[in-house]
Amino acid sequence: VAHADAAHPLLEKLGALPATARAVLTTPQVRAAVAASLDDEPAWDDEGALSAEELADVVLTLVRDAHLDVGDEPWLGALALPDEDGELAPAAELLLPGSPVAAVLREGELPHVDEELAGRWGEQPLAACGVLAAFALVRATDVVLDPDELDPRDGDFPETDDPGLLDAVDVWCEDVLDRLPETPVPPVATELVAVRDLDLVDEDRWPEALALLSRPPLRDALTQPVRVLLPDGTHELVRPYTAWWLRGNPVLDGRRPAGLRAAGTDPLLAGLYEAVDAAGFDDEQVLRALGVRTSVAALLDEPGGAAELLDRLADPARPVSAPQLHAVYGKVADLDPEQVTLPDELRAVRDGDVVVVDAADALV
């Protein structure tokens, strides 16, 4: 650092950088100190190096003064900070006490950052260093969809671009591949944005957790499809990981949301789908992402929606009235025939009764 008396605009023309908070923070020396902050033994040439507490104070000051936001400098997640028991841990593995995400995770799953430290610094600099004040997002580009290659990386802290941190991501990958044409080499997800730590949510806290997931910036991870590039240069859109995970787990009234119907919605779906109280979730796009059915029109607008509806109509255990059947078939008739896969059996009206018959014997 140049002496203050030597400061002059000419220095910048000669290549010197202004000593802003962010410029100092991102110097190789600071980055190296953060990366080594959890080391038990200092390097042989580290005489006079800062202690972990001193380094944390310096880094948090720079982060605060640089007005960094969450994810601006992901490497800060390696910064050693004291947890609630006084033990040092990477910032990215600590929870902010009193934060919304801390309230919905099972107790003891992740340690809290030291309460005194949290009170002294507040949310902004700690969250910018990776301390969890909200659900964390994994953002990765050009992800090769090979289930055997999606293990978590070896490292001292969870990196924000590591898809291996996502619970059962290999199963999601297999499900995606099952829905795509077979290819000689694995397809590539051009961008993967997903919420991690869903498996750590307390089963009694899912209403609050779903409310958090329904708000930006987490909402896009739930509602926006993933673009997958195939080897022939074409692409397909597939269900995002976050929606896939939530659909398959008991997160809505203790049940898996996929295949449920929001109570009080389209009466044409009554009997075909079990009703669930979705009060408080007014965002229909979020409900659709979860697999909760709200209307026949929305269902038929989804890929495979017509086949799902006809399959349920063909289930004799599901009660359907004649007027309801007539109205549903009217909606299906408006579709392009190529969108409809004809089932082997259909629901029909015979002698005034609604029955299931072979498709070959039915006249619509």
Tab-separated table of C-alpha atoms in Angstrom:
chain	number	residue	atom	x	y	z
A	1	VAL	CA	0.000	0.000	0.000
A	2	ALA	CA	1.429	3.348	-1.018
A	3	HIS	CA	1.992	5.893	1.749
A	4	ALA	CA	-0.775	8.473	2.030
A	5	ASP	CA	1.669	11.273	1.252
A	6	ALA	CA	2.548	9.550	-2.016
A	7	ALA	CA	-1.055	9.244	-3.207
A	8	HIS	CA	-1.458	10.889	-6.601
A	9	PRO	CA	-3.649	10.312	-9.696
A	10	LEU	CA	-0.475	9.472	-11.584
A	11	LEU	CA	-0.183	6.233	-9.583
A	12	GLU	CA	-3.414	4.929	-11.135
A	13	LYS	CA	-2.104	5.743	-14.608
A	14	LEU	CA	0.973	3.707	-13.759
A	15	GLY	CA	-1.196	0.713	-12.818
A	16	ALA	CA	-1.828	1.168	-9.095
A	17	LEU	CA	-5.324	0.302	-7.866
A	18	PRO	CA	-7.401	2.491	-5.539
A	19	ALA	CA	-7.493	0.911	-2.081
A	20	THR	CA	-11.273	0.552	-1.898
A	21	ALA	CA	-12.734	-1.924	0.552
A	22	ARG	CA	-13.504	-4.433	-2.199
A	23	ALA	CA	-10.140	-3.998	-3.891
A	24	VAL	CA	-8.346	-4.775	-0.626
A	25	LEU	CA	-10.726	-7.631	0.187
A	26	THR	CA	-10.093	-9.396	-3.111
A	27	THR	CA	-6.295	-9.177	-3.042
A	28	PRO	CA	-4.496	-12.527	-3.251
A	29	GLN	CA	-3.182	-12.037	0.286
A	30	VAL	CA	-6.655	-11.683	1.823
A	31	ARG	CA	-8.067	-14.548	-0.245
A	32	ALA	CA	-5.207	-16.798	0.855
A	33	ALA	CA	-5.704	-15.829	4.497
A	34	VAL	CA	-9.418	-16.653	4.302
A	35	ALA	CA	-8.744	-19.998	2.608
A	36	ALA	CA	-6.263	-20.922	5.357
A	37	SER	CA	-8.272	-19.518	8.268
A	38	LEU	CA	-9.313	-22.976	9.497
A	39	ASP	CA	-5.805	-24.435	9.395
A	40	ASP	CA	-4.702	-25.792	12.777
A	41	GLU	CA	-1.061	-24.863	12.261
A	42	PRO	CA	0.164	-21.623	10.666
A	43	ALA	CA	2.619	-21.845	7.792
A	44	TRP	CA	6.329	-21.541	8.630
A	45	ASP	CA	6.475	-18.033	7.161
A	46	ASP	CA	3.309	-16.763	8.875
A	47	GLU	CA	5.007	-15.156	11.855
A	48	GLY	CA	2.887	-12.232	12.946
A	49	ALA	CA	-0.177	-13.483	11.058
A	50	LEU	CA	-3.602	-12.468	12.352
A	51	SER	CA	-5.505	-14.792	14.644
A	52	ALA	CA	-8.810	-16.207	13.390
A	53	GLU	CA	-10.727	-13.631	15.441
A	54	GLU	CA	-8.613	-10.747	14.152
A	55	LEU	CA	-8.897	-11.935	10.561
A	56	ALA	CA	-12.678	-12.251	10.889
A	57	ASP	CA	-12.924	-8.671	12.157
A	58	VAL	CA	-10.796	-7.380	9.268
A	59	VAL	CA	-12.719	-9.317	6.623
A	60	LEU	CA	-16.149	-8.446	8.028
A	61	THR	CA	-15.177	-4.776	8.130
A	62	LEU	CA	-14.125	-4.868	4.478
A	63	VAL	CA	-17.271	-6.772	3.489
A	64	ARG	CA	-19.473	-4.275	5.309
A	65	ASP	CA	-17.701	-1.254	3.819
A	66	ALA	CA	-17.814	-2.800	0.334
A	67	HIS	CA	-21.601	-3.299	0.691
A	68	LEU	CA	-21.358	-6.860	-0.601
A	69	ASP	CA	-24.467	-8.949	-1.091
A	70	VAL	CA	-24.974	-12.681	-0.683
A	71	GLY	CA	-22.974	-14.585	-3.296
A	72	ASP	CA	-20.914	-11.642	-4.550
A	73	GLU	CA	-17.678	-13.307	-3.399
A	74	PRO	CA	-18.449	-17.028	-2.839
A	75	TRP	CA	-14.907	-17.801	-1.602
A	76	LEU	CA	-15.732	-15.910	1.613
A	77	GLY	CA	-17.668	-19.012	2.686
A	78	ALA	CA	-14.334	-20.465	3.853
A	79	LEU	CA	-13.850	-17.724	6.474
A	80	ALA	CA	-13.430	-19.244	9.940
A	81	LEU	CA	-16.039	-17.914	12.378
A	82	PRO	CA	-16.911	-19.082	15.903
A	83	ASP	CA	-20.077	-21.133	16.291
A	84	GLU	CA	-22.433	-21.171	19.282
A	85	ASP	CA	-19.988	-23.395	21.194
A	86	GLY	CA	-16.956	-21.257	20.395
A	87	GLU	CA	-15.581	-23.721	17.846
A	88	LEU	CA	-14.360	-22.404	14.510
A	89	ALA	CA	-16.329	-23.409	11.411
A	90	PRO	CA	-16.564	-22.170	7.809
A	91	ALA	CA	-19.001	-19.276	7.513
A	92	ALA	CA	-20.975	-21.179	4.860
A	93	GLU	CA	-21.796	-23.933	7.374
A	94	LEU	CA	-23.280	-21.616	10.010
A	95	LEU	CA	-26.804	-20.289	10.584
A	96	LEU	CA	-27.653	-16.736	11.563
A	97	PRO	CA	-29.537	-16.839	14.907
A	98	GLY	CA	-33.118	-15.639	14.619
A	99	SER	CA	-33.148	-15.762	10.818
A	100	PRO	CA	-36.158	-17.145	8.899
A	101	VAL	CA	-34.254	-20.216	7.702
A	102	ALA	CA	-32.984	-20.990	11.212
A	103	ALA	CA	-36.613	-21.139	12.338
A	104	VAL	CA	-37.585	-23.868	9.840
A	105	LEU	CA	-34.594	-26.224	9.969
A	106	ARG	CA	-34.464	-29.123	12.414
A	107	GLU	CA	-32.672	-28.176	15.600
A	108	GLY	CA	-29.041	-29.233	15.649
A	109	GLU	CA	-28.733	-29.863	11.903
A	110	LEU	CA	-26.474	-26.835	11.408
A	111	PRO	CA	-24.672	-24.833	14.111
A	112	HIS	CA	-25.465	-21.179	14.721
A	113	VAL	CA	-22.831	-18.503	14.413
A	114	ASP	CA	-21.724	-17.086	17.768
A	115	GLU	CA	-24.567	-14.922	19.095
A	116	GLU	CA	-22.292	-12.108	20.283
A	117	LEU	CA	-20.623	-11.959	16.864
A	118	ALA	CA	-24.018	-11.924	15.153
A	119	GLY	CA	-25.224	-9.103	17.382
A	120	ARG	CA	-22.093	-7.067	16.761
A	121	TRP	CA	-22.005	-7.368	12.974
A	122	GLY	CA	-25.603	-7.931	11.933
A	123	GLU	CA	-26.953	-9.813	8.938
A	124	GLN	CA	-25.427	-7.998	5.934
A	125	PRO	CA	-21.697	-8.725	6.316
A	126	LEU	CA	-22.254	-12.184	7.808
A	127	ALA	CA	-24.663	-13.257	5.058
A	128	ALA	CA	-22.288	-11.885	2.411
A	129	CYS	CA	-19.626	-14.173	3.903
A	130	GLY	CA	-21.905	-17.172	3.494
A	131	VAL	CA	-23.609	-17.404	6.897
A	132	LEU	CA	-27.109	-18.705	6.174
A	133	ALA	CA	-29.815	-16.122	6.829
A	134	ALA	CA	-32.048	-17.661	4.133
A	135	PHE	CA	-32.158	-20.871	2.118
A	136	ALA	CA	-28.962	-21.151	0.090
A	137	LEU	CA	-29.030	-21.405	-3.692
A	138	VAL	CA	-26.747	-23.566	-5.777
A	139	ARG	CA	-25.970	-21.851	-9.087
A	140	ALA	CA	-24.051	-23.951	-11.592
A	141	THR	CA	-23.565	-23.711	-15.347
A	142	ASP	CA	-22.906	-26.397	-17.953
A	143	VAL	CA	-23.776	-29.263	-15.610
A	144	VAL	CA	-23.195	-32.642	-17.262
A	145	LEU	CA	-26.231	-34.781	-16.454
A	146	ASP	CA	-24.413	-37.924	-15.402
A	147	PRO	CA	-25.722	-39.294	-12.069
A	148	ASP	CA	-22.349	-40.858	-11.277
A	149	GLU	CA	-20.580	-37.496	-11.544
A	150	LEU	CA	-22.787	-35.467	-9.197
A	151	ASP	CA	-21.069	-36.224	-5.897
A	152	PRO	CA	-20.205	-33.297	-3.590
A	153	ARG	CA	-16.757	-31.859	-4.161
A	154	ASP	CA	-14.007	-32.382	-1.644
A	155	GLY	CA	-13.368	-29.079	0.100
A	156	ASP	CA	-13.301	-27.183	3.357
A	157	PHE	CA	-16.663	-25.494	2.812
A	158	PRO	CA	-19.801	-25.902	0.644
A	159	GLU	CA	-19.264	-24.056	-2.634
A	160	THR	CA	-22.215	-22.243	-4.135
A	161	ASP	CA	-21.734	-23.780	-7.600
A	162	ASP	CA	-21.534	-27.415	-6.443
A	163	PRO	CA	-24.667	-29.359	-7.537
A	164	GLY	CA	-23.457	-32.300	-5.459
A	165	LEU	CA	-24.695	-30.424	-2.366
A	166	LEU	CA	-28.307	-31.009	-3.423
A	167	ASP	CA	-30.087	-33.873	-1.686
A	168	ALA	CA	-30.782	-36.779	-4.092
A	169	VAL	CA	-29.591	-34.746	-7.086
A	170	ASP	CA	-28.438	-37.977	-8.740
A	171	VAL	CA	-32.013	-39.312	-8.574
A	172	TRP	CA	-33.308	-36.065	-10.093
A	173	CYS	CA	-30.727	-36.483	-12.850
A	174	GLU	CA	-31.872	-40.055	-13.529
A	175	ASP	CA	-35.487	-38.892	-13.685
A	176	VAL	CA	-34.553	-36.164	-16.173
A	177	LEU	CA	-32.643	-38.638	-18.351
A	178	ASP	CA	-35.634	-41.009	-18.347
A	179	ARG	CA	-37.728	-38.233	-19.904
A	180	LEU	CA	-35.190	-37.359	-22.603
A	181	PRO	CA	-34.246	-39.312	-25.738
A	182	GLU	CA	-31.238	-41.593	-25.350
A	183	THR	CA	-28.003	-39.938	-26.430
A	184	PRO	CA	-24.443	-41.232	-26.956
A	185	VAL	CA	-23.085	-38.684	-24.467
A	186	PRO	CA	-24.826	-37.100	-21.469
A	187	PRO	CA	-26.854	-33.941	-22.101
A	188	VAL	CA	-25.901	-30.708	-20.344
A	189	ALA	CA	-28.009	-28.433	-18.145
A	190	THR	CA	-26.968	-24.981	-19.328
A	191	GLU	CA	-27.823	-23.426	-15.963
A	192	LEU	CA	-28.934	-25.098	-12.754
A	193	VAL	CA	-30.407	-22.936	-9.986
A	194	ALA	CA	-31.641	-24.959	-7.024
A	195	VAL	CA	-32.350	-24.655	-3.303
A	196	ARG	CA	-30.206	-26.816	-1.053
A	197	ASP	CA	-30.784	-28.152	2.487
A	198	LEU	CA	-34.437	-29.006	1.812
A	199	ASP	CA	-33.850	-32.324	3.555
A	200	LEU	CA	-32.993	-30.445	6.773
A	201	VAL	CA	-36.410	-28.786	7.169
A	202	ASP	CA	-38.402	-29.692	10.286
A	203	GLU	CA	-41.503	-31.627	9.201
A	204	ASP	CA	-43.704	-29.317	11.312
A	205	ARG	CA	-42.267	-26.187	9.700
A	206	TRP	CA	-43.133	-26.822	6.067
A	207	PRO	CA	-45.865	-24.135	5.871
A	208	GLU	CA	-43.294	-21.488	6.819
A	209	ALA	CA	-40.624	-23.080	4.616
A	210	LEU	CA	-42.916	-23.126	1.566
A	211	ALA	CA	-43.753	-19.479	2.174
A	212	LEU	CA	-40.027	-18.664	2.085
A	213	LEU	CA	-39.515	-20.710	-1.078
A	214	SER	CA	-42.397	-18.912	-2.793
A	215	ARG	CA	-40.643	-15.534	-2.604
A	216	PRO	CA	-37.853	-14.136	-4.796
A	217	PRO	CA	-35.067	-15.005	-5.332
A	218	LEU	CA	-35.940	-18.598	-4.353
A	219	ARG	CA	-39.180	-18.633	-6.347
A	220	ASP	CA	-37.428	-18.904	-9.715
A	221	ALA	CA	-35.613	-22.040	-8.541
A	222	LEU	CA	-39.051	-23.558	-7.955
A	223	THR	CA	-40.971	-22.337	-10.994
A	224	GLN	CA	-38.481	-21.875	-13.854
A	225	PRO	CA	-37.697	-24.985	-15.949
A	226	VAL	CA	-34.126	-26.077	-16.602
A	227	ARG	CA	-32.848	-25.836	-20.166
A	228	VAL	CA	-31.042	-29.017	-21.221
A	229	LEU	CA	-28.798	-29.042	-24.280
A	230	LEU	CA	-28.771	-32.308	-26.247
A	231	PRO	CA	-25.762	-33.535	-28.285
A	232	ASP	CA	-27.530	-32.777	-31.588
A	233	GLY	CA	-27.757	-29.090	-30.672
A	234	THR	CA	-31.448	-29.109	-29.767
A	235	HIS	CA	-32.688	-28.422	-26.268
A	236	GLU	CA	-35.450	-29.554	-23.929
A	237	LEU	CA	-37.022	-27.930	-20.873
A	238	VAL	CA	-37.231	-30.122	-17.769
A	239	ARG	CA	-38.661	-29.789	-14.283
A	240	PRO	CA	-36.315	-27.888	-11.936
A	241	TYR	CA	-34.670	-29.771	-9.100
A	242	THR	CA	-36.421	-27.778	-6.360
A	243	ALA	CA	-39.907	-28.502	-7.719
A	244	TRP	CA	-38.970	-32.153	-8.295
A	245	TRP	CA	-37.781	-32.564	-4.697
A	246	LEU	CA	-40.818	-30.869	-3.157
A	247	ARG	CA	-43.270	-32.875	-5.297
A	248	GLY	CA	-41.871	-36.138	-3.978
A	249	ASN	CA	-41.774	-35.358	-0.267
A	250	PRO	CA	-44.530	-34.835	2.355
A	251	VAL	CA	-44.317	-31.045	2.484
A	252	LEU	CA	-47.984	-30.037	2.171
A	253	ASP	CA	-50.248	-30.981	5.059
A	254	GLY	CA	-48.023	-34.002	5.668
A	255	ARG	CA	-48.568	-35.292	2.139
A	256	ARG	CA	-46.730	-35.246	-1.160
A	257	PRO	CA	-48.182	-32.337	-3.140
A	258	ALA	CA	-48.027	-33.973	-6.577
A	259	GLY	CA	-51.472	-35.319	-7.397
A	260	LEU	CA	-53.401	-33.251	-4.839
A	261	ARG	CA	-56.080	-30.647	-5.592
A	262	ALA	CA	-56.199	-27.273	-3.879
A	263	ALA	CA	-59.460	-27.239	-1.915
A	264	GLY	CA	-62.048	-24.814	-3.249
A	265	THR	CA	-60.671	-24.737	-6.796
A	266	ASP	CA	-62.082	-26.094	-10.091
A	267	PRO	CA	-65.050	-28.390	-9.253
A	268	LEU	CA	-64.383	-30.378	-12.435
A	269	LEU	CA	-61.425	-31.955	-10.616
A	270	ALA	CA	-63.503	-33.014	-7.606
A	271	GLY	CA	-63.219	-36.744	-6.986
A	272	LEU	CA	-60.330	-37.088	-9.403
A	273	TYR	CA	-57.805	-35.571	-6.988
A	274	GLU	CA	-57.684	-35.647	-3.218
A	275	ALA	CA	-58.256	-32.157	-1.820
A	276	VAL	CA	-55.678	-30.392	0.324
A	277	ASP	CA	-55.934	-27.113	2.203
A	278	ALA	CA	-53.634	-24.725	0.336
A	279	ALA	CA	-54.840	-21.611	2.144
A	280	GLY	CA	-52.190	-18.915	2.094
A	281	PHE	CA	-50.741	-20.069	-1.214
A	282	ASP	CA	-52.366	-17.745	-3.713
A	283	ASP	CA	-49.594	-18.109	-6.285
A	284	GLU	CA	-51.017	-20.546	-8.840
A	285	GLN	CA	-47.660	-20.883	-10.586
A	286	VAL	CA	-46.076	-22.088	-7.343
A	287	LEU	CA	-48.910	-24.566	-6.775
A	288	ARG	CA	-48.479	-25.891	-10.305
A	289	ALA	CA	-44.748	-26.256	-9.734
A	290	LEU	CA	-45.525	-28.331	-6.645
A	291	GLY	CA	-47.870	-30.521	-8.678
A	292	VAL	CA	-51.000	-29.290	-6.887
A	293	ARG	CA	-53.906	-29.166	-9.323
A	294	THR	CA	-56.040	-26.038	-9.448
A	295	SER	CA	-58.010	-26.314	-12.705
A	296	VAL	CA	-58.601	-28.559	-15.694
A	297	ALA	CA	-57.280	-25.831	-17.981
A	298	ALA	CA	-53.977	-25.572	-16.091
A	299	LEU	CA	-53.631	-29.360	-16.014
A	300	LEU	CA	-54.190	-29.703	-19.763
A	301	ASP	CA	-51.661	-26.949	-20.377
A	302	GLU	CA	-48.889	-29.092	-18.849
A	303	PRO	CA	-46.921	-31.710	-20.807
A	304	GLY	CA	-48.627	-35.036	-20.178
A	305	GLY	CA	-51.567	-33.339	-18.487
A	306	ALA	CA	-54.186	-34.828	-20.802
A	307	ALA	CA	-52.851	-38.357	-20.285
A	308	GLU	CA	-52.892	-37.880	-16.510
A	309	LEU	CA	-56.465	-36.617	-16.575
A	310	LEU	CA	-57.699	-39.481	-18.771
A	311	ASP	CA	-55.913	-42.025	-16.574
A	312	ARG	CA	-57.711	-40.702	-13.511
A	313	LEU	CA	-61.032	-40.684	-15.319
A	314	ALA	CA	-60.479	-44.367	-16.129
A	315	ASP	CA	-60.002	-45.240	-12.450
A	316	PRO	CA	-63.339	-46.685	-11.249
A	317	ALA	CA	-62.437	-45.832	-7.646
A	318	ARG	CA	-62.661	-42.102	-8.420
A	319	PRO	CA	-66.247	-40.763	-8.368
A	320	VAL	CA	-67.310	-38.711	-11.400
A	321	SER	CA	-70.758	-37.342	-12.215
A	322	ALA	CA	-72.231	-37.351	-15.719
A	323	PRO	CA	-72.296	-33.526	-16.031
A	324	GLN	CA	-68.715	-33.386	-14.738
A	325	LEU	CA	-67.615	-36.011	-17.273
A	326	HIS	CA	-69.311	-34.144	-20.125
A	327	ALA	CA	-67.578	-30.879	-19.172
A	328	VAL	CA	-64.153	-32.521	-18.819
A	329	TYR	CA	-64.427	-34.242	-22.207
A	330	GLY	CA	-65.393	-30.888	-23.702
A	331	LYS	CA	-62.105	-29.427	-22.426
A	332	VAL	CA	-60.091	-32.374	-23.749
A	333	ALA	CA	-61.796	-32.108	-27.155
A	334	ASP	CA	-60.354	-28.620	-27.592
A	335	LEU	CA	-56.792	-29.986	-27.581
A	336	ASP	CA	-54.676	-30.789	-30.613
A	337	PRO	CA	-55.053	-34.571	-31.163
A	338	GLU	CA	-51.273	-34.923	-31.091
A	339	GLN	CA	-51.329	-33.793	-27.448
A	340	VAL	CA	-53.547	-36.690	-26.416
A	341	THR	CA	-52.417	-40.283	-25.919
A	342	LEU	CA	-55.498	-42.468	-26.150
A	343	PRO	CA	-55.936	-44.759	-23.120
A	344	ASP	CA	-57.118	-48.367	-23.226
A	345	GLU	CA	-60.138	-47.557	-21.062
A	346	LEU	CA	-62.451	-44.571	-20.808
A	347	ARG	CA	-65.130	-43.276	-18.495
A	348	ALA	CA	-68.507	-43.225	-20.275
A	349	VAL	CA	-72.234	-42.960	-19.580
A	350	ARG	CA	-74.251	-46.160	-20.092
A	351	ASP	CA	-77.948	-46.270	-19.311
A	352	GLY	CA	-77.517	-43.129	-17.225
A	353	ASP	CA	-74.675	-44.560	-15.139
A	354	VAL	CA	-71.045	-43.396	-15.313
A	355	VAL	CA	-68.893	-46.479	-15.920
A	356	VAL	CA	-65.435	-47.462	-17.171
A	357	VAL	CA	-65.416	-49.202	-20.561
A	358	ASP	CA	-62.891	-50.340	-23.150
A	359	ALA	CA	-61.945	-47.447	-25.406
A	360	ALA	CA	-62.883	-49.538	-28.458
A	361	ASP	CA	-66.463	-49.807	-27.154
A	362	ALA	CA	-66.904	-46.099	-26.390
A	363	LEU	CA	-68.377	-43.363	-28.563
A	364	VAL	CA	-67.634	-39.764	-27.677
